[in-house]
Structures are given as structure tokens and as C-alpha cells.
Tab-separated table of C-alpha atoms and ligand atoms in Angstrom:
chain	number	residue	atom	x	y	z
A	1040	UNK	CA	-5.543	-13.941	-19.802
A	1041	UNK	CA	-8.998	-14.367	-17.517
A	1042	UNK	CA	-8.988	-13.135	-14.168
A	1043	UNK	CA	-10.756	-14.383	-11.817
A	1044	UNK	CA	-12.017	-13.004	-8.196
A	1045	UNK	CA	-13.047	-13.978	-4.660
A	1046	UNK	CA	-16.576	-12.852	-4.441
A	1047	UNK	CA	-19.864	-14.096	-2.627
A	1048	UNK	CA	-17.830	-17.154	-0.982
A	1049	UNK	CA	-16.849	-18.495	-4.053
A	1050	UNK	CA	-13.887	-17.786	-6.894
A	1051	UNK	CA	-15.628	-16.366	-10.274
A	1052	UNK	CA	-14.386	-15.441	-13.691
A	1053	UNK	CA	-13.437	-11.216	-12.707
A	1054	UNK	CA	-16.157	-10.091	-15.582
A	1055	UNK	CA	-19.242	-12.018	-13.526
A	1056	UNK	CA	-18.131	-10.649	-10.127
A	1057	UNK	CA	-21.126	-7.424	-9.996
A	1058	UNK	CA	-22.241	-5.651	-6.977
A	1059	UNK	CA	-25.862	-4.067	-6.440
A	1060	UNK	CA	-26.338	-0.346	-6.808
A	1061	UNK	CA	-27.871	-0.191	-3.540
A	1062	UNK	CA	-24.725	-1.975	-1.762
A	1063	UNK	CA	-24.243	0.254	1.632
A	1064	UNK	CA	-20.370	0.869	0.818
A	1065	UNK	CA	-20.934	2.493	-2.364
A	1066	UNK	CA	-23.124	5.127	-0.988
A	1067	UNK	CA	-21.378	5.937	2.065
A	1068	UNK	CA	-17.563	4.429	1.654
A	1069	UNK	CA	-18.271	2.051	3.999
A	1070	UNK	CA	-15.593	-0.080	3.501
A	1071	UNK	CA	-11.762	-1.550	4.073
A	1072	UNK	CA	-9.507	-2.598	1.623
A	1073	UNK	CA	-5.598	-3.462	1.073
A	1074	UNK	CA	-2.976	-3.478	-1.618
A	1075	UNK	CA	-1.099	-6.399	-1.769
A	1076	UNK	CA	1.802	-7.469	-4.605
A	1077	UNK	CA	2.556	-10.517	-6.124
A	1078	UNK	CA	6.377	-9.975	-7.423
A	1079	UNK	CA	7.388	-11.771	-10.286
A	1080	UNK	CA	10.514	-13.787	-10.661
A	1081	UNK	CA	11.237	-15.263	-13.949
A	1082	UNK	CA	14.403	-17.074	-12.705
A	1083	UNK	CA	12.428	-18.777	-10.285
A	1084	UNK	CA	8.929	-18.821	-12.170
A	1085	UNK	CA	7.611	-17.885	-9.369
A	1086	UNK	CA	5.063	-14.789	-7.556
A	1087	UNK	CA	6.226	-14.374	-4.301
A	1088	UNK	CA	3.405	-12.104	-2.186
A	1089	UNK	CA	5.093	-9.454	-0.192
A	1090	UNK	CA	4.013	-9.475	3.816
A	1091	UNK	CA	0.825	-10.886	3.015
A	1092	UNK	CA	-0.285	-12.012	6.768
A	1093	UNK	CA	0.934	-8.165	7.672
A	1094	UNK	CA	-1.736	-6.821	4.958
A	1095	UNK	CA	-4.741	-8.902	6.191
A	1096	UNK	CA	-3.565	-8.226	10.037
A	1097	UNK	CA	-4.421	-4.639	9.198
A	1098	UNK	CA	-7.768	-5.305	7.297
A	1099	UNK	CA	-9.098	-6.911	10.316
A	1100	UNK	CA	-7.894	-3.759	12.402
A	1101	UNK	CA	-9.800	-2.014	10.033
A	1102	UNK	CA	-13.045	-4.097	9.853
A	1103	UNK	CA	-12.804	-3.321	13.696
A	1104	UNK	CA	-13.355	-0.207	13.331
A	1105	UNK	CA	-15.770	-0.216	10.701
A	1106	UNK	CA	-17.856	-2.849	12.407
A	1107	UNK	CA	-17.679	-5.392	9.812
A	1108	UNK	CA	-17.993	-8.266	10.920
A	1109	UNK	CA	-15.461	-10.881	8.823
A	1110	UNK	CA	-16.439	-14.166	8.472
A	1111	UNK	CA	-12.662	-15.199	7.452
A	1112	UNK	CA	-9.467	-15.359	10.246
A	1113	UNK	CA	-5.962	-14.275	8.840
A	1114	UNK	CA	-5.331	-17.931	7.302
A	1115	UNK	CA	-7.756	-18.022	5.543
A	1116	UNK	CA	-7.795	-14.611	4.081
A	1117	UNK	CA	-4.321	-15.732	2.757
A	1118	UNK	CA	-5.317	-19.051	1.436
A	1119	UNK	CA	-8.351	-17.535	-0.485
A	1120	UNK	CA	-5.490	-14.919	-1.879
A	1121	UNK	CA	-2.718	-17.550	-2.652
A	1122	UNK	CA	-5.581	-19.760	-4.622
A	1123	UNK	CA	-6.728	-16.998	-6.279
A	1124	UNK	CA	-3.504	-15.713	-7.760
A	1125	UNK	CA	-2.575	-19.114	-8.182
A	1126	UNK	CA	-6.167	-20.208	-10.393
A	1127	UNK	CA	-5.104	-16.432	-12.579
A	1128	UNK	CA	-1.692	-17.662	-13.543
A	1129	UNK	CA	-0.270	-14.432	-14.096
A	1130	UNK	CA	3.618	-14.245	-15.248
A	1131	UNK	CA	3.953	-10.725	-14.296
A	1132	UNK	CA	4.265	-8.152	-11.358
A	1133	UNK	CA	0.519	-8.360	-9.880
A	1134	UNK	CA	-1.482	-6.210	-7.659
A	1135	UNK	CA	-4.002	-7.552	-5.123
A	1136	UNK	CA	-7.273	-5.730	-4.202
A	1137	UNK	CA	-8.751	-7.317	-0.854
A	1138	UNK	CA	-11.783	-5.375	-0.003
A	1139	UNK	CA	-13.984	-6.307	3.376
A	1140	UNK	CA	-17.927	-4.538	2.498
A	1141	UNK	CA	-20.671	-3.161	4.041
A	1142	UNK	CA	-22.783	-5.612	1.793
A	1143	UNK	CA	-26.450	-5.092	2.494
A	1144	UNK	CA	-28.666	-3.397	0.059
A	1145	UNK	CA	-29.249	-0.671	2.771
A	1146	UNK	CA	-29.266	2.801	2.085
A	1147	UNK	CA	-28.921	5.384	5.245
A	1148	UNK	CA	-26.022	6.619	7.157
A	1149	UNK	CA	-24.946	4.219	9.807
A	1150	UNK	CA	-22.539	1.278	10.762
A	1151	UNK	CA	-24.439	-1.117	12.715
A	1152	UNK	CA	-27.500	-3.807	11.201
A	1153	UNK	CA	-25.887	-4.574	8.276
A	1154	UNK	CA	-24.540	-7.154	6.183
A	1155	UNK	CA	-20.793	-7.827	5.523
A	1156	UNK	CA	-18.598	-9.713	3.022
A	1157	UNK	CA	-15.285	-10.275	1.295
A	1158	UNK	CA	-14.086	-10.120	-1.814
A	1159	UNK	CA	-10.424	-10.189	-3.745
A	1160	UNK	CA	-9.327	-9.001	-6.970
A	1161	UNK	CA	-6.298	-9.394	-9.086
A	1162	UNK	CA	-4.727	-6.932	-12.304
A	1163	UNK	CA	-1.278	-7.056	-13.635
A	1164	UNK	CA	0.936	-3.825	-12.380
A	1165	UNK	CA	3.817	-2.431	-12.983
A	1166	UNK	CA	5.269	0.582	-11.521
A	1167	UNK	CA	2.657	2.797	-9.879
A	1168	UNK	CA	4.301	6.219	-9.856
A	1169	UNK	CA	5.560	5.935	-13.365
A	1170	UNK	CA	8.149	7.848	-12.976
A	1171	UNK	CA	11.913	7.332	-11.944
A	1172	UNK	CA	12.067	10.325	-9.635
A	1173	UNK	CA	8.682	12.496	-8.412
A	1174	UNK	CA	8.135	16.345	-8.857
A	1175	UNK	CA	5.867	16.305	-5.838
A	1176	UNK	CA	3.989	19.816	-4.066
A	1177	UNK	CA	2.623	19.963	-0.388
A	1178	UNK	CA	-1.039	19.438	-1.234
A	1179	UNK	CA	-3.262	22.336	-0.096
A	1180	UNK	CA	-6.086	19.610	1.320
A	1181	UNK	CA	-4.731	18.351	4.903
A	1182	UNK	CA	-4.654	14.625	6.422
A	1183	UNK	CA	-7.814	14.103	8.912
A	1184	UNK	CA	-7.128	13.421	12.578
A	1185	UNK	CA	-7.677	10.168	14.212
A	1186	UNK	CA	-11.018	11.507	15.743
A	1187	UNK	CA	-12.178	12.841	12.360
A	1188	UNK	CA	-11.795	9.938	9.804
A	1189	UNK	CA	-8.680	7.408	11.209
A	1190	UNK	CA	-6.038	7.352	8.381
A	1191	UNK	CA	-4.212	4.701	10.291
A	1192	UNK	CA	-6.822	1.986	8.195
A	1193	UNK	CA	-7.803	1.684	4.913
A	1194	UNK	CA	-11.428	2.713	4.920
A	1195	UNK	CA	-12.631	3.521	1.182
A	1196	UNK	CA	-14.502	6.672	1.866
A	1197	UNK	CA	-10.982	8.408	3.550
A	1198	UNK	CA	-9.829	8.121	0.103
A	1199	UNK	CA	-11.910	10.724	-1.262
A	1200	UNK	CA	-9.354	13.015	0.625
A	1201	UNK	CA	-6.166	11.347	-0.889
A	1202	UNK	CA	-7.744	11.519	-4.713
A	1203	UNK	CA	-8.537	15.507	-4.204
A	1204	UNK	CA	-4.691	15.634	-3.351
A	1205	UNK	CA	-3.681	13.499	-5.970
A	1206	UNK	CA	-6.059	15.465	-8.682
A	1207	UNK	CA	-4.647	18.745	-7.210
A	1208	UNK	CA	-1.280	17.944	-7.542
A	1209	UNK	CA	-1.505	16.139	-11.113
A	1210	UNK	CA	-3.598	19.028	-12.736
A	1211	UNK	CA	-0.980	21.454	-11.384
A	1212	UNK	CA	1.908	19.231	-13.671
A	1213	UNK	CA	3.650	16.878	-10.236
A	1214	UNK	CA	3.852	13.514	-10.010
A	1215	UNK	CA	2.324	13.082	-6.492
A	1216	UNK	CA	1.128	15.297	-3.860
A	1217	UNK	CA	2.588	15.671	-0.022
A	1218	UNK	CA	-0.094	16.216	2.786
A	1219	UNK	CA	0.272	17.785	5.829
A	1220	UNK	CA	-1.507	16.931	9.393
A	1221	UNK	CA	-4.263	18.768	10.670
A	1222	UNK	CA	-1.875	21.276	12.348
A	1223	UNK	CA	0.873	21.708	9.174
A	1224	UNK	CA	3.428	19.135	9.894
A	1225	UNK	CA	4.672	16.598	7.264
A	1226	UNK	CA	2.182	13.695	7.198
A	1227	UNK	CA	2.205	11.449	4.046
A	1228	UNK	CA	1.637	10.823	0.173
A	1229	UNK	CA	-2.098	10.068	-1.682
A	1230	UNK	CA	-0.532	6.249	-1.306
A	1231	UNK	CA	2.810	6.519	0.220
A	1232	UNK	CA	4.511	7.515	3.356
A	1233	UNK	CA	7.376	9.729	3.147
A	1234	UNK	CA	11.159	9.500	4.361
A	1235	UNK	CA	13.699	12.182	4.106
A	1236	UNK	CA	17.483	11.941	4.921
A	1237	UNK	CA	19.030	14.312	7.381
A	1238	UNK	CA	22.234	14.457	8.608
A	1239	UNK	CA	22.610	10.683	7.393
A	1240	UNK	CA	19.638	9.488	9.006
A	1241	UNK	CA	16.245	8.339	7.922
A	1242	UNK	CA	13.579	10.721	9.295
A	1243	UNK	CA	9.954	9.862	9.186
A	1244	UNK	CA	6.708	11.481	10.408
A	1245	UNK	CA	5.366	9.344	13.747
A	1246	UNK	CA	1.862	7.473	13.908
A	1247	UNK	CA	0.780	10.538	15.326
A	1248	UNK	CA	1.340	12.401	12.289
A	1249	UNK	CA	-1.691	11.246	10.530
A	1250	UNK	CA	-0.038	8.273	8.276
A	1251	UNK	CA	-1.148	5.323	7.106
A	1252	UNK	CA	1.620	3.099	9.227
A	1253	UNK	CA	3.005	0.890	5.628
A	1254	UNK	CA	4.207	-2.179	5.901
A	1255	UNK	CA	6.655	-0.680	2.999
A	1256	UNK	CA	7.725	1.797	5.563
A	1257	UNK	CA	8.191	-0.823	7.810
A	1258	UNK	CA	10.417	-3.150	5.437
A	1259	UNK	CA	12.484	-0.466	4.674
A	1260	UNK	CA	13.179	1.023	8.535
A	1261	UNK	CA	14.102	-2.899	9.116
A	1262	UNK	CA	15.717	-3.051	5.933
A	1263	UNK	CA	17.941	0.275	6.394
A	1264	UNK	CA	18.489	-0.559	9.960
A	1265	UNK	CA	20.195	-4.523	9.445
A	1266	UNK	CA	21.443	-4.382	6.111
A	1267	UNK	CA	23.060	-0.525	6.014
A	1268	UNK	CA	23.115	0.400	9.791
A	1269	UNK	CA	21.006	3.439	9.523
A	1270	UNK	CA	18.784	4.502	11.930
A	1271	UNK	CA	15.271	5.949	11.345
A	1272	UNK	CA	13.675	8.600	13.363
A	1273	UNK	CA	10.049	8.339	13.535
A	1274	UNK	CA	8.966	12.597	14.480
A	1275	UNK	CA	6.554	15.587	13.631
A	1276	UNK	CA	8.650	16.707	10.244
A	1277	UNK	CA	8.383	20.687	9.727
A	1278	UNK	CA	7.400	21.558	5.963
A	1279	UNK	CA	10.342	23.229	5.571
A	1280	UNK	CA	12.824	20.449	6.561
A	1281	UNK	CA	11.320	18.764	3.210
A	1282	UNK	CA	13.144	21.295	1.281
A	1283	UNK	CA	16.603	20.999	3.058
A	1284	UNK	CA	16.572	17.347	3.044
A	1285	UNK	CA	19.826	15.451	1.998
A	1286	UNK	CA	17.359	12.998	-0.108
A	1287	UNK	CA	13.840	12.444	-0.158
A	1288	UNK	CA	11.659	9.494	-1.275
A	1289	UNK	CA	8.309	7.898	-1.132
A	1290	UNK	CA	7.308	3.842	0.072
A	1291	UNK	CA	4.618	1.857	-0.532
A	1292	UNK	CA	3.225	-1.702	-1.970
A	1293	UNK	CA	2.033	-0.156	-5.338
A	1294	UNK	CA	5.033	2.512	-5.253
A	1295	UNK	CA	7.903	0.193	-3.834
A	1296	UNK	CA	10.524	2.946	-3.148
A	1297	UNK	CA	10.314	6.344	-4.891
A	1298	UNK	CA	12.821	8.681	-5.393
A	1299	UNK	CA	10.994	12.456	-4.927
A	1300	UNK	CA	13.664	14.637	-6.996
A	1301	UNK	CA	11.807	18.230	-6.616
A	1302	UNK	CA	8.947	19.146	-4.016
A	1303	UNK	CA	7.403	22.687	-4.670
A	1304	UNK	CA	9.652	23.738	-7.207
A	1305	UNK	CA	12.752	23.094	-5.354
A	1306	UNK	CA	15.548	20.605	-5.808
A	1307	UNK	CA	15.937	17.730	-3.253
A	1308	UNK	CA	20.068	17.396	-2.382
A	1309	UNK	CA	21.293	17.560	-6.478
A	1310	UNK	CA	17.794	16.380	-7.923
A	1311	UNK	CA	18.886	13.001	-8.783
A	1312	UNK	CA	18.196	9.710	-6.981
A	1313	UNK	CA	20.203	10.191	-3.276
A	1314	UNK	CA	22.698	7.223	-2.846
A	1315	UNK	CA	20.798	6.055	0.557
A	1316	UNK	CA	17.637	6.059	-1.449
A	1317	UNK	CA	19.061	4.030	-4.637
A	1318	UNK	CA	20.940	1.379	-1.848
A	1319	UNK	CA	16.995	0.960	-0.448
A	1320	UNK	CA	15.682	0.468	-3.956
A	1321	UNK	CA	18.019	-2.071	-4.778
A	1322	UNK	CA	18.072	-3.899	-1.618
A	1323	UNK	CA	14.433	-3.561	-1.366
A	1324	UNK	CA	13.496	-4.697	-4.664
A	1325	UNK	CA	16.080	-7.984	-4.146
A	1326	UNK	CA	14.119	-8.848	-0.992
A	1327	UNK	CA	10.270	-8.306	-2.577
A	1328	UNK	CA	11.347	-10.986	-5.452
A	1329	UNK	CA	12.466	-13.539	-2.931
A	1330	UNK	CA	16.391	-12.991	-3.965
A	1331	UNK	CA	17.437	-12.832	-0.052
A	1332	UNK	CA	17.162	-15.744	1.585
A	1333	UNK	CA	17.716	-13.686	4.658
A	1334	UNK	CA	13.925	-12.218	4.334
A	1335	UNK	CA	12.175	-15.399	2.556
A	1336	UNK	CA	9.764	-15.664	5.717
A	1337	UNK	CA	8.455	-12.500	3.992
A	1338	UNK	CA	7.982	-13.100	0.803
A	1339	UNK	CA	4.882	-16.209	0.426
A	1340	UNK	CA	5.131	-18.308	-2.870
A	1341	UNK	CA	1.991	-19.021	-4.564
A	1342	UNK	CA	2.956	-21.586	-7.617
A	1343	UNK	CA	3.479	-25.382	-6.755
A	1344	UNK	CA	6.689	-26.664	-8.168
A	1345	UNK	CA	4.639	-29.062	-10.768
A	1346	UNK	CA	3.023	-25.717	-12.068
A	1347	UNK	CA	5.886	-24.054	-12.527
A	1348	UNK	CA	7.514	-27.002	-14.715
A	1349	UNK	CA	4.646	-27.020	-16.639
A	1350	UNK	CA	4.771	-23.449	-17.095
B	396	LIG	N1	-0.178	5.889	2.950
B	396	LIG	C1	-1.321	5.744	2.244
B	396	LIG	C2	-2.345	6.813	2.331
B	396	LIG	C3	-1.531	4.603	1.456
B	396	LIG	O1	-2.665	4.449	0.777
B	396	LIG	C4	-0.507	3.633	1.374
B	396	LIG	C5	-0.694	2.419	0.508
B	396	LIG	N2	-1.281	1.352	1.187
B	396	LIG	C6	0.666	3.822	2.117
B	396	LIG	C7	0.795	4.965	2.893
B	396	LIG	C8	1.763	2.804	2.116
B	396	LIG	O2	1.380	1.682	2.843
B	396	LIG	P1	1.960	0.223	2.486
B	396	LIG	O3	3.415	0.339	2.478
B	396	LIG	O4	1.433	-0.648	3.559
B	396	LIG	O5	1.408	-0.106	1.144
């Protein structure tokens, strides 16, 4: 099936959309981007997008702190995204690549007196940690601080850090990676945040802690807070308390929620999925497909109803 993309102003077949090789944010990483999902539901024929507004909210955080300088508000970053998933037609679980550019044909080190654009991609994805329960390690490369590269954003360039980790882990036979802050505490995955169970409650390292704050991580605090009355505790996490944790798992849009079954070798609770952790799959991946009509206002359908009779 053709794909298209969002690129120069204007939607274009995916295989025309090419970037210069002297674009700014190649060279330097000079760039913010998001992951959003389009979740398939064949009862309703229908791609619902997951917290889009929530996505594009923090891509303009970002572009603040990048200095680039968006020529599109919130609205109309989702428009652009529901017409473009809607012009690809995709019957599948889809993943969205918004990415705001540094766009001049600049080279040299810098942020200011340069261009900026937008552009959107889509590909059909399935899971993204293929895997029904992680063998994860604590990475040996750290999360930066705030005042050395912010995590809190997406910027392209911070991601150098997170593939190192990822490599590390992958060439040493886990699934994922865990980093740790600057100062050793429990800070996140390459692409996920992490939760542990302790003593019944959710535990999760605090904004502080170097993380990426997910709007998966957010869902599923809301989500195991209203629908199974557990509290989360957002706190610096020790290394060690990942080993004594009751359960263990990983969130995030390409992830959804991710059992982790072993992290450096040692069993998490028995090693299979924790019961907490498999409620929050279930009830998480109910409300992602728009099956709860409690959490609809979430969940943004892209196909008009003609479409989908046609379809
Ligand atoms: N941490 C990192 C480093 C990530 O790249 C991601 C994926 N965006 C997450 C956490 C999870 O964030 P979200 O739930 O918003 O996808």
C-alpha cells in the first residue's frame, strides 16, 4: 500500500519526500520529534490515535527549547496527522513519526538564524519490544541531566545516548536496557519509562529522575488509579529495589505495556507477567482501541463513516 507524508507544506507520496544532505538537523541532531499510534479496530473499522493533542503539546515544548520556530498551532498539527493517516488507508496498528527540523542548508553549530519546518510520516507497527516479557540489564551509559541535554523532550540528537544503551544491552543477549540518572538512581528505558510494584503499589522514578515524562506513563497512573484503585508513587528508585520488586514493567506508545521478567540476570517476583501488570495490559490495550467509552475523549478517530462502509 503507498504511504504518503507531510513534507514541505504539502502531503507527498512517502518515496518523493527527500531531505538535503546539508539540512542543519542531520549534522547536529537538531531536531524534535514524537511517536504517535494509530490503533486498529477491525470491529469498528476504525484507527483511533491515542492522546494525539498530548503528543503535539509536547513537540511544541520541545520546539521551545530547540528554538524552532513552528509555523503550525496544536489543531492543526492534528488535522495534518488525521488527513494524513486518513489519505494512507492503513487497516493495521500504525505508528506516527512527527518530526519539527532545523531545515536550512546550514552547516555550523548553533540554534539561532535558521530555517524550520514540519514534516509527518506513517509505517505499519506492531509490537515494538517483540517480546512477551523483557530480559532487561541496567545499561552502563547514564541518562543526561536537565542542564546537559533535557531528556524531558524529544530532541533527535539525545537519542544517540538511548541507541548506545539499546546496542549495549542487545549485543550483550537482553531485550532492552535500564538507565540510570546522572547520580545512579533508576531513570528510564531507550523508549520507555519504567514502573515497579512494591508493597502493592506502583512506584515510578519522578521528573527529576531524568525521564522522558510518557503520556503512556501517564494513561496508565490514571488508568491504575480509577479503574483498579492503585496508587502510584512518583520517587528517586534505588537500583537495587529493581531487583526486589513484586513486578516490573515497561510503558510507552511504541511499547504499550511491557512486562520486564528478568533485569541483570535476576528474576522479577516468579518471572512471569505480575497480575497488576497483566490487569494494565488488558485494560490498557481496551482503552487505546476505543473499547471504553469511559476514555473515548482519548482516543481520536480518523476514518469518516462513508469510508469505512466502503472499506
Ligand atoms: N522514555 C523515552 C526515552 C522514550 O523515547 C519514550 C517514547 N516516547 C518514552 C519514555 C515513553 O513515552 P510515551 O509514553 O509518551 O511514548
Amino acid at each position: 500500500m503507498p504511504s504518503y507524508a507531510f513534507f514541505n507544506k504539502q502531503f507527498v507520496p512517502l518515496s518523493e519526500a527527500k531531505i538535503g544532505i546539508m539540512t542543519h538537523c542531520l549534522h547536529y541532531g537538531t531536531a524534535i520529534f514524537e511517536g504517535i499510534r494509530g490503533n486498529w479496530n477491525s470491529e469498528h473499522q476504525q484507527t483511533y490515535l491515542f492522546r494525539l493533542r498530548e503528543h503535539y503539546e509536547r513537540l511544541h515544548k520541545g520546539c521551545r527549547i530547540l528554538k524552532i520556530n513552528l509555523a503550525y498551532s496544536i489543531d492543526k498539527l492534528c488535522q495534518i496527522t488525521i488527513e494524513l493517516v486518513e489519505r494512507c488507508g492503513f487497516q493495521e496498528d500504525i505508528y506516527v513519526r512527527p518530526l519539527a527540523y532545523k531545515s536550512s542548508q546550514s552547516l555550523g553549530v548553533r540554534l539561532h538564524d535558521l530555517d524550520s519546518d514540519f514534516l509527518a510520516l506513517i509505517i505499519p507497527w506492531g509490537p515494538y519490544l517483540d517480546v512477551d516479557k523483557a530480559k532487561c540489564s541496567v545499561s552502563s551509559w547514564r541518562r543526561p541531566a536537565d542542564n546537559a541535554i533535557p531528556p524531558q523532550v524529544k530532541i533527535t540528537g539525545l537519542y544517540a545516548n538511548n541507541a548506545l544503551a539499546k546496542t549495549e544491552a542487545i549485543e550483550n543477549g537482553f531485550d532492552e536496557a535500564i538507565m540510570l540518572t546522572p547520580d545512579g538512581y533508576v531513570s528510564e528505558g531507550t523508549g520507555e519509562n519504567i514502573f515497579l510494584v512494591i508493597d502493592g503499589k506502583l512506584v515510578t522514578p519522578a521528573s527529576y529522575n531524568s525521564i522522558l515524562k510518557g503520556i503512556t506513563r501517564d494513561t496508565v497512573i490514571t488508568l491504575a488509579q480509577n479503574e483498579l484503585g492503585i496508587e502510584t508513587v512518583e520517587r528517586q528508585v534505588d537500583r537495587s529495589e529493581l531487583y526486589t520488586a513484586e513486578e516490573c514493567f515497561f510503558t510507552g506508545t511504541a511499547a504499550h505495556v511491557t512486562p520486564i521478567a528478568e533485569i541483570d540476570h535476576r528474576k522479577i517476583g516468579s518471572g512471569e507477567i505480575g497480575e497488576i501488570t497483566r490487569k494494565l495490559q488488558k485494560i490498557y490495550s481496551e482503552v487505546i482501541r476505543g473499547n471504553n467509552q469511559k476514555y473515548l475523549n482519548w482516543c481520536t478517530p480518523v476514518y469518516k463513516k462513508s469510508q469505512v462502509a466502503e472499506a
